[in-house]
Short mmCIF file of C-alpha atoms in Angstrom, two decimals:
data_model
loop_
_atom_site.label_atom_id
_atom_site.label_comp_id
_atom_site.label_asym_id
_atom_site.label_seq_id
_atom_site.Cartn_x
_atom_site.Cartn_y
_atom_site.Cartn_z
CA GLN A 1248 22.08 54.11 -8.26
CA LEU A 1249 21.17 51.40 -5.77
CA GLN A 1250 20.19 52.68 -2.33
CA LEU A 1251 18.96 50.90 0.77
CA GLN A 1252 17.27 52.65 3.67
CA GLU A 1253 16.46 51.00 6.99
CA SER A 1254 13.66 52.17 9.24
CA GLY A 1255 11.93 51.10 12.42
CA PRO A 1256 11.54 51.85 16.13
CA GLY A 1257 14.73 52.97 17.82
CA LEU A 1258 13.62 51.60 21.18
CA VAL A 1259 12.18 48.15 21.88
CA LYS A 1260 11.22 46.71 25.26
CA PRO A 1261 12.75 43.44 26.46
CA SER A 1262 10.77 40.32 25.46
CA GLU A 1263 9.04 42.19 22.64
CA THR A 1264 9.55 41.82 18.88
CA LEU A 1265 11.96 44.01 16.95
CA SER A 1266 10.61 44.90 13.50
CA LEU A 1267 12.60 46.68 10.81
CA THR A 1268 12.08 47.39 7.14
CA CYS A 1269 14.53 48.25 4.38
CA ASP A 1270 13.38 50.19 1.32
CA VAL A 1271 15.31 49.37 -1.84
CA SER A 1272 15.59 51.81 -4.74
CA GLY A 1273 17.58 51.50 -7.94
CA ASP A 1274 17.22 47.74 -8.23
CA SER A 1275 14.41 45.21 -8.05
CA ILE A 1276 14.47 42.64 -5.28
CA SER A 1277 12.37 40.30 -7.42
CA THR A 1278 14.84 39.73 -10.25
CA GLY A 1279 18.30 38.30 -10.65
CA SER A 1280 20.48 36.21 -8.42
CA HIS A 1281 20.96 38.67 -5.58
CA TYR A 1282 19.96 37.87 -2.05
CA TRP A 1283 18.85 40.59 0.36
CA GLY A 1284 19.68 40.47 4.03
CA TRP A 1285 20.62 41.92 7.38
CA ILE A 1286 23.78 42.43 9.42
CA ARG A 1287 24.06 43.97 12.88
CA GLN A 1288 26.77 45.58 14.97
CA PRO A 1289 26.51 45.93 18.78
CA PRO A 1290 28.00 49.13 20.20
CA GLY A 1291 31.79 49.05 19.97
CA LYS A 1292 31.84 45.53 18.57
CA GLY A 1293 32.19 43.72 15.27
CA LEU A 1294 29.75 42.73 12.55
CA GLU A 1295 27.33 39.83 12.90
CA TRP A 1296 25.56 38.38 9.88
CA ILE A 1297 21.85 37.84 10.63
CA GLY A 1298 20.34 36.30 7.52
CA SER A 1299 19.37 36.73 3.88
CA MET A 1300 16.61 35.85 1.45
CA HIS A 1301 16.08 35.43 -2.29
CA TYR A 1302 12.80 36.36 -3.92
CA SER A 1303 12.36 32.69 -4.86
CA GLY A 1304 11.87 32.05 -1.15
CA THR A 1305 15.23 30.54 -0.29
CA THR A 1306 16.29 31.85 3.09
CA TYR A 1307 19.48 31.57 5.12
CA TYR A 1308 19.50 32.35 8.83
CA ASN A 1309 22.25 32.64 11.42
CA PRO A 1310 21.77 29.51 13.56
CA SER A 1311 22.29 31.53 16.73
CA LEU A 1312 19.21 33.64 15.90
CA LYS A 1313 17.12 31.23 13.84
CA SER A 1314 14.57 30.37 16.54
CA ARG A 1315 13.65 34.06 16.96
CA LEU A 1316 14.17 35.34 13.43
CA SER A 1317 12.02 35.99 10.38
CA ILE A 1318 13.15 37.70 7.17
CA SER A 1319 10.72 38.43 4.37
CA LEU A 1320 10.59 40.24 1.03
CA ASP A 1321 7.67 42.36 -0.16
CA THR A 1322 8.14 42.52 -3.92
CA SER A 1323 5.20 44.90 -4.39
CA LYS A 1324 6.94 47.48 -2.20
CA ASN A 1325 10.49 46.47 -3.15
CA GLN A 1326 11.19 46.11 0.52
CA LEU A 1327 12.73 43.61 2.91
CA SER A 1328 11.76 43.10 6.53
CA LEU A 1329 13.28 41.73 9.69
CA LYS A 1330 11.47 40.46 12.75
CA LEU A 1331 13.37 39.33 15.82
CA SER A 1332 11.28 38.10 18.74
CA SER A 1333 11.92 37.92 22.48
CA VAL A 1334 14.63 40.55 22.38
CA THR A 1335 17.07 41.23 25.20
CA ALA A 1336 19.71 43.87 25.81
CA ALA A 1337 22.11 41.71 23.79
CA ASP A 1338 20.10 42.58 20.67
CA THR A 1339 20.96 46.27 21.03
CA ALA A 1340 22.87 47.15 17.88
CA VAL A 1341 23.03 49.07 14.63
CA TYR A 1342 21.11 47.02 12.08
CA TYR A 1343 22.15 47.20 8.42
CA CYS A 1344 20.37 45.83 5.38
CA ALA A 1345 22.59 44.84 2.47
CA ARG A 1346 22.41 43.36 -0.99
CA HIS A 1347 24.19 40.02 -1.23
CA ALA A 1348 26.02 39.40 -4.50
CA GLN A 1349 27.33 36.03 -5.58
CA SER A 1350 30.68 34.84 -6.89
CA TRP A 1351 31.35 31.15 -7.48
CA GLY A 1352 28.64 30.22 -5.00
CA TYR A 1353 29.93 32.53 -2.31
CA TYR A 1354 28.02 35.58 -1.12
CA TYR A 1355 29.32 38.99 -0.20
CA MET A 1356 27.58 42.26 0.66
CA ASP A 1357 28.20 44.75 -2.13
CA VAL A 1358 25.78 47.54 -1.17
CA TRP A 1359 24.77 48.51 2.36
CA GLY A 1360 22.21 50.79 3.91
CA LYS A 1361 23.32 53.45 6.36
CA GLY A 1362 22.00 51.47 9.29
CA THR A 1363 19.47 52.08 12.03
CA THR A 1364 20.14 51.98 15.76
CA VAL A 1365 17.95 49.77 17.92
CA THR A 1366 18.14 49.86 21.70
CA VAL A 1367 16.47 47.22 23.82
CA SER A 1368 15.50 48.73 27.15
CA SER A 1369 12.50 49.06 29.41
CA SER B 411 30.95 27.46 13.37
CA TYR B 412 33.69 28.91 11.22
CA VAL B 413 35.94 31.39 13.04
CA LEU B 414 37.94 34.18 11.41
CA THR B 415 40.67 35.82 13.49
CA GLN B 416 42.16 39.24 12.81
CA PRO B 417 44.72 41.30 14.75
CA PRO B 418 42.94 43.98 16.80
CA SER B 419 45.05 46.82 15.47
CA VAL B 420 47.65 47.77 12.89
CA SER B 421 49.57 51.04 12.82
CA VAL B 422 51.23 52.40 9.70
CA ALA B 423 52.91 55.61 8.61
CA PRO B 424 51.54 57.56 5.65
CA GLY B 425 52.95 56.32 2.36
CA GLN B 426 53.84 52.92 3.80
CA THR B 427 52.11 49.57 3.37
CA ALA B 428 49.48 48.18 5.73
CA THR B 429 48.99 44.44 5.91
CA ILE B 430 45.90 43.00 7.61
CA THR B 431 45.58 39.27 8.11
CA CYS B 432 42.51 37.07 8.49
CA GLY B 433 43.11 33.57 9.82
CA GLY B 434 40.74 30.66 9.37
CA ASN B 435 40.90 26.91 8.97
CA LYS B 436 41.71 26.24 5.30
CA ILE B 437 40.49 29.71 4.40
CA GLY B 438 42.43 29.39 1.18
CA ARG B 439 39.60 27.23 -0.10
CA GLU B 440 37.06 30.03 0.44
CA GLY B 441 36.38 33.31 -1.33
CA VAL B 442 37.35 36.12 1.05
CA ASN B 443 35.83 39.57 1.07
CA TRP B 444 37.00 42.71 2.86
CA TYR B 445 35.06 45.70 4.17
CA GLN B 446 36.21 49.11 5.32
CA GLN B 447 34.20 50.87 8.03
CA LYS B 448 34.91 54.44 9.07
CA PRO B 449 33.52 55.77 12.37
CA GLY B 450 29.77 56.29 12.31
CA GLN B 451 29.44 54.91 8.77
CA ALA B 452 28.25 51.72 7.18
CA PRO B 453 30.83 49.20 5.94
CA VAL B 454 32.02 49.49 2.34
CA LEU B 455 33.18 46.55 0.25
CA VAL B 456 36.79 47.07 -0.82
CA VAL B 457 37.81 43.59 -2.03
CA TYR B 458 35.71 40.57 -2.99
CA ASP B 459 36.52 37.04 -4.09
CA ASP B 460 40.04 37.25 -2.63
CA ASN B 461 41.42 39.96 -4.92
CA ASP B 462 38.76 41.70 -6.99
CA ARG B 463 37.95 45.36 -6.42
CA PRO B 464 34.53 46.96 -6.85
CA SER B 465 34.43 49.96 -9.14
CA GLY B 466 35.65 53.08 -7.38
CA ILE B 467 38.03 51.29 -5.02
CA PRO B 468 41.65 52.40 -5.56
CA GLU B 469 44.20 49.94 -6.89
CA ARG B 470 46.12 50.51 -3.66
CA PHE B 471 43.79 47.94 -2.09
CA SER B 472 44.59 44.32 -2.91
CA GLY B 473 44.03 40.90 -1.41
CA SER B 474 45.53 37.45 -1.34
CA ASN B 475 44.46 34.14 0.13
CA SER B 476 46.31 30.90 0.73
CA ASP B 477 46.25 27.99 3.14
CA ASN B 478 45.03 29.32 6.49
CA THR B 479 45.52 33.06 6.00
CA ALA B 480 43.95 35.74 3.84
CA THR B 481 45.57 39.16 3.59
CA LEU B 482 44.39 42.65 2.72
CA THR B 483 47.21 44.96 1.62
CA ILE B 484 46.90 48.70 1.43
CA ASN B 485 49.76 50.31 -0.47
CA ARG B 486 50.80 53.97 -0.10
CA VAL B 487 48.57 54.40 2.93
CA GLU B 488 46.73 57.71 3.24
CA ALA B 489 45.14 59.37 6.26
CA GLY B 490 41.74 58.59 4.76
CA ASP B 491 42.44 54.85 5.02
CA GLU B 492 42.17 55.03 8.80
CA ALA B 493 39.23 52.74 9.60
CA ASP B 494 38.15 49.33 10.84
CA TYR B 495 38.56 46.49 8.37
CA PHE B 496 36.60 43.23 8.45
CA CYS B 497 37.15 40.06 6.48
CA GLN B 498 34.18 37.87 5.56
CA VAL B 499 33.54 34.48 4.04
CA TRP B 500 30.45 32.51 3.12
CA ASP B 501 30.41 29.21 4.98
CA GLY B 502 28.97 27.00 2.26
CA ARG B 503 28.64 23.99 4.52
CA SER B 504 26.30 25.84 6.89
CA ASP B 505 24.97 28.47 4.44
CA LEU B 506 25.77 31.49 6.53
CA GLY B 507 27.94 34.56 6.42
CA VAL B 508 30.87 34.85 8.80
CA PHE B 509 32.78 38.02 9.64
CA GLY B 510 36.24 38.34 11.10
CA THR B 511 36.86 40.01 14.43
CA GLY B 512 37.97 43.25 12.81
CA THR B 513 41.21 45.25 12.65
CA ARG B 514 41.57 48.94 13.39
CA VAL B 515 44.09 50.59 11.09
CA SER B 516 45.68 53.69 12.52
CA VAL B 517 47.69 56.06 10.34
CA LEU B 518 50.49 57.57 12.38
#
């Protein structure tokens, strides 16, 4: 059974870099057509898609975050990572990793991790 | 960027039908996906590609999509269906995922 588990610091200072990892079990991130990515949800608000990556190296980023964002895959650890630089309070959110499945060229998130809460505060 | 608009809330009595809309410019041309999120939990995919259900999702959940509106329908609503629901499309022109604003379904 596919499972995703996010981890990382729960508290990040403003202007620093937020770093999260997502451990994947039950599927290999280095095979198939799936992409692997991140979504976040600020407190009391809706979902925001952050970005996704395929093991071939193809990466899609939300343009609003692109200048501060890096997503990578570590196939040896079966793990994906997120780095978001120069964070502010607006980056406070629950961060989810999710597998992206494809249908007719469109992507949807078919399996999600439980999420990890990140607060940006000094 | 592509914008998806949903009503903030929908109320429905148990056993009745809940209808949640998702408006977007020519959304009928896109594949629409729907997620259910209960308080304190991660979202769960309930409909993908307009009207396909993942395994384990009851047949009571169905979707449709035409012109500028996609719709998620929940038949014979149960108390356990009370949750936030989000629509989502993949904007192929910009290669990014887009979520709707979300709808809270309350079961009276």
